[in-house]
Protein backbone atom coordinates (compact mmCIF):
# COMPACT_ATOMS: atom_id res chain seq x y z
CA UNK A 1 27.52 -31.89 -2.44
CA UNK A 2 27.29 -28.14 -1.89
CA UNK A 3 26.30 -25.96 1.04
CA UNK A 4 23.23 -23.89 0.11
CA UNK A 5 23.05 -20.16 0.80
CA UNK A 6 20.50 -17.37 0.45
CA UNK A 7 21.01 -13.63 0.19
CA UNK A 8 19.73 -11.36 2.97
CA UNK A 9 19.61 -7.56 2.99
CA UNK A 10 21.19 -6.06 6.08
CA UNK A 11 21.84 -2.50 7.13
CA UNK A 12 24.88 -1.14 8.92
CA UNK A 13 23.82 -0.47 12.54
CA UNK A 14 26.52 2.21 12.80
CA UNK A 15 25.10 4.00 9.73
CA UNK A 16 21.29 3.62 9.88
CA UNK A 17 20.69 5.86 6.86
CA UNK A 18 23.06 4.04 4.53
CA UNK A 19 21.70 1.64 1.89
CA UNK A 20 21.32 -2.00 2.84
CA UNK A 21 23.66 -4.54 1.28
CA UNK A 22 23.22 -8.21 0.40
CA UNK A 23 25.02 -10.80 2.49
CA UNK A 24 25.14 -14.59 2.24
CA UNK A 25 23.47 -16.73 4.92
CA UNK A 26 23.82 -20.50 4.86
CA UNK A 27 20.60 -22.45 4.48
CA UNK A 28 20.25 -25.70 6.39
CA UNK A 29 19.21 -28.76 4.43
CA UNK A 30 18.02 -30.61 7.53
CA UNK A 31 18.88 -31.79 11.02
CA UNK A 32 20.68 -34.98 12.04
CA UNK A 33 19.71 -36.44 15.41
CA UNK A 34 21.95 -38.34 17.79
CA UNK A 35 20.08 -41.52 16.84
CA UNK A 36 20.77 -40.99 13.12
CA UNK A 37 24.42 -40.18 13.84
CA UNK A 38 24.61 -43.43 15.78
CA UNK A 39 23.27 -45.36 12.79
CA UNK A 40 25.77 -43.70 10.45
CA UNK A 41 28.66 -44.49 12.80
CA UNK A 42 27.47 -48.09 13.16
CA UNK A 43 27.57 -48.47 9.36
CA UNK A 44 31.22 -47.39 9.30
CA UNK A 45 32.54 -49.70 12.01
CA UNK A 46 31.92 -52.99 13.79
CA UNK A 47 30.21 -51.54 16.89
CA UNK A 48 26.48 -52.19 17.20
CA UNK A 49 23.94 -49.37 17.20
CA UNK A 50 23.03 -49.61 20.90
CA UNK A 51 26.68 -49.38 21.94
CA UNK A 52 27.27 -46.45 19.60
CA UNK A 53 24.30 -44.54 21.06
CA UNK A 54 25.46 -45.32 24.59
CA UNK A 55 28.91 -43.91 23.84
CA UNK A 56 27.46 -40.77 22.21
CA UNK A 57 25.16 -40.18 25.19
CA UNK A 58 28.05 -40.68 27.61
CA UNK A 59 30.20 -38.35 25.50
CA UNK A 60 27.53 -35.65 25.79
CA UNK A 61 27.43 -36.08 29.56
CA UNK A 62 31.20 -35.99 30.11
CA UNK A 63 31.61 -33.05 27.73
CA UNK A 64 29.01 -31.10 29.71
CA UNK A 65 30.54 -32.10 33.03
CA UNK A 66 34.08 -31.16 32.06
CA UNK A 67 33.06 -27.85 30.47
CA UNK A 68 31.06 -27.06 33.59
CA UNK A 69 34.21 -27.65 35.63
CA UNK A 70 36.09 -25.08 33.53
CA UNK A 71 38.17 -27.55 31.51
CA UNK A 72 39.03 -27.36 27.82
CA UNK A 73 37.88 -30.57 26.14
CA UNK A 74 40.03 -31.66 23.20
CA UNK A 75 38.78 -34.21 20.68
CA UNK A 76 42.03 -34.88 18.86
CA UNK A 77 41.92 -33.77 15.22
CA UNK A 78 38.19 -32.98 15.50
CA UNK A 79 38.65 -29.85 17.63
CA UNK A 80 38.22 -28.48 21.13
CA UNK A 81 35.47 -27.00 23.28
CA UNK A 82 35.70 -24.49 26.12
CA UNK A 83 33.52 -22.00 27.98
CA UNK A 84 33.74 -18.30 27.12
CA UNK A 85 32.13 -15.28 28.78
CA UNK A 86 31.37 -11.65 28.06
CA UNK A 87 31.15 -9.06 30.80
CA UNK A 88 30.58 -5.43 31.55
CA UNK A 89 33.75 -3.53 32.40
CA UNK A 90 34.91 -2.34 35.81
CA UNK A 91 37.37 0.42 36.63
CA UNK A 92 39.25 -1.63 39.20
CA UNK A 93 39.63 -5.25 40.21
CA UNK A 94 37.89 -4.49 43.51
CA UNK A 95 34.81 -3.19 41.66
CA UNK A 96 34.49 -6.33 39.54
CA UNK A 97 32.39 -9.26 40.64
CA UNK A 98 30.70 -12.18 38.88
CA UNK A 99 27.41 -10.24 38.55
CA UNK A 100 29.08 -8.27 35.74
CA UNK A 101 29.33 -11.43 33.61
CA UNK A 102 26.55 -10.95 31.06
CA UNK A 103 26.88 -13.78 28.58
CA UNK A 104 28.10 -17.36 28.52
CA UNK A 105 28.86 -19.48 25.49
CA UNK A 106 30.53 -22.66 24.39
CA UNK A 107 33.48 -21.94 22.12
CA UNK A 108 34.37 -24.58 19.54
CA UNK A 109 37.70 -24.47 17.75
CA UNK A 110 37.80 -26.81 14.79
CA UNK A 111 40.73 -29.17 14.40
CA UNK A 112 42.62 -30.30 11.34
CA UNK A 113 39.84 -32.46 9.86
CA UNK A 114 37.16 -29.77 10.08
CA UNK A 115 39.48 -27.03 8.83
CA UNK A 116 40.25 -29.19 5.80
CA UNK A 117 36.53 -29.74 5.21
CA UNK A 118 35.94 -25.95 5.42
CA UNK A 119 38.74 -25.29 2.93
CA UNK A 120 37.13 -27.68 0.45
CA UNK A 121 33.51 -26.49 0.75
CA UNK A 122 31.55 -25.68 -2.39
CA UNK A 123 28.69 -23.17 -2.18
CA UNK A 124 25.51 -23.06 -4.24
CA UNK A 125 22.84 -20.35 -4.26
CA UNK A 126 19.44 -21.73 -3.35
């Protein structure tokens, strides 16, 4: 199975007058819900669907809780999650306060299994 992509023309914001170039953007082939993931997991092991969904829901809650407490959450070979921020700059430490933090995001760093999957991806123009 291949990951689909489309071509999109984009300009260089640093050179507004320069010609636009074509860049690849991945094209989703659908969305998988937590319920569907639960069914797929249930088909691969001996746990029933209700238990699988309960574990996935609990995983979502503890992931959120631990990230909110500033912890890095590692999922073995799957990867790790942590909070990242972007801020405006300050000239001195005394002039910096939390109001200068402008953006918040969840950073995901793929582990061995996902890196291997990425290395083996095949792409197909849609």
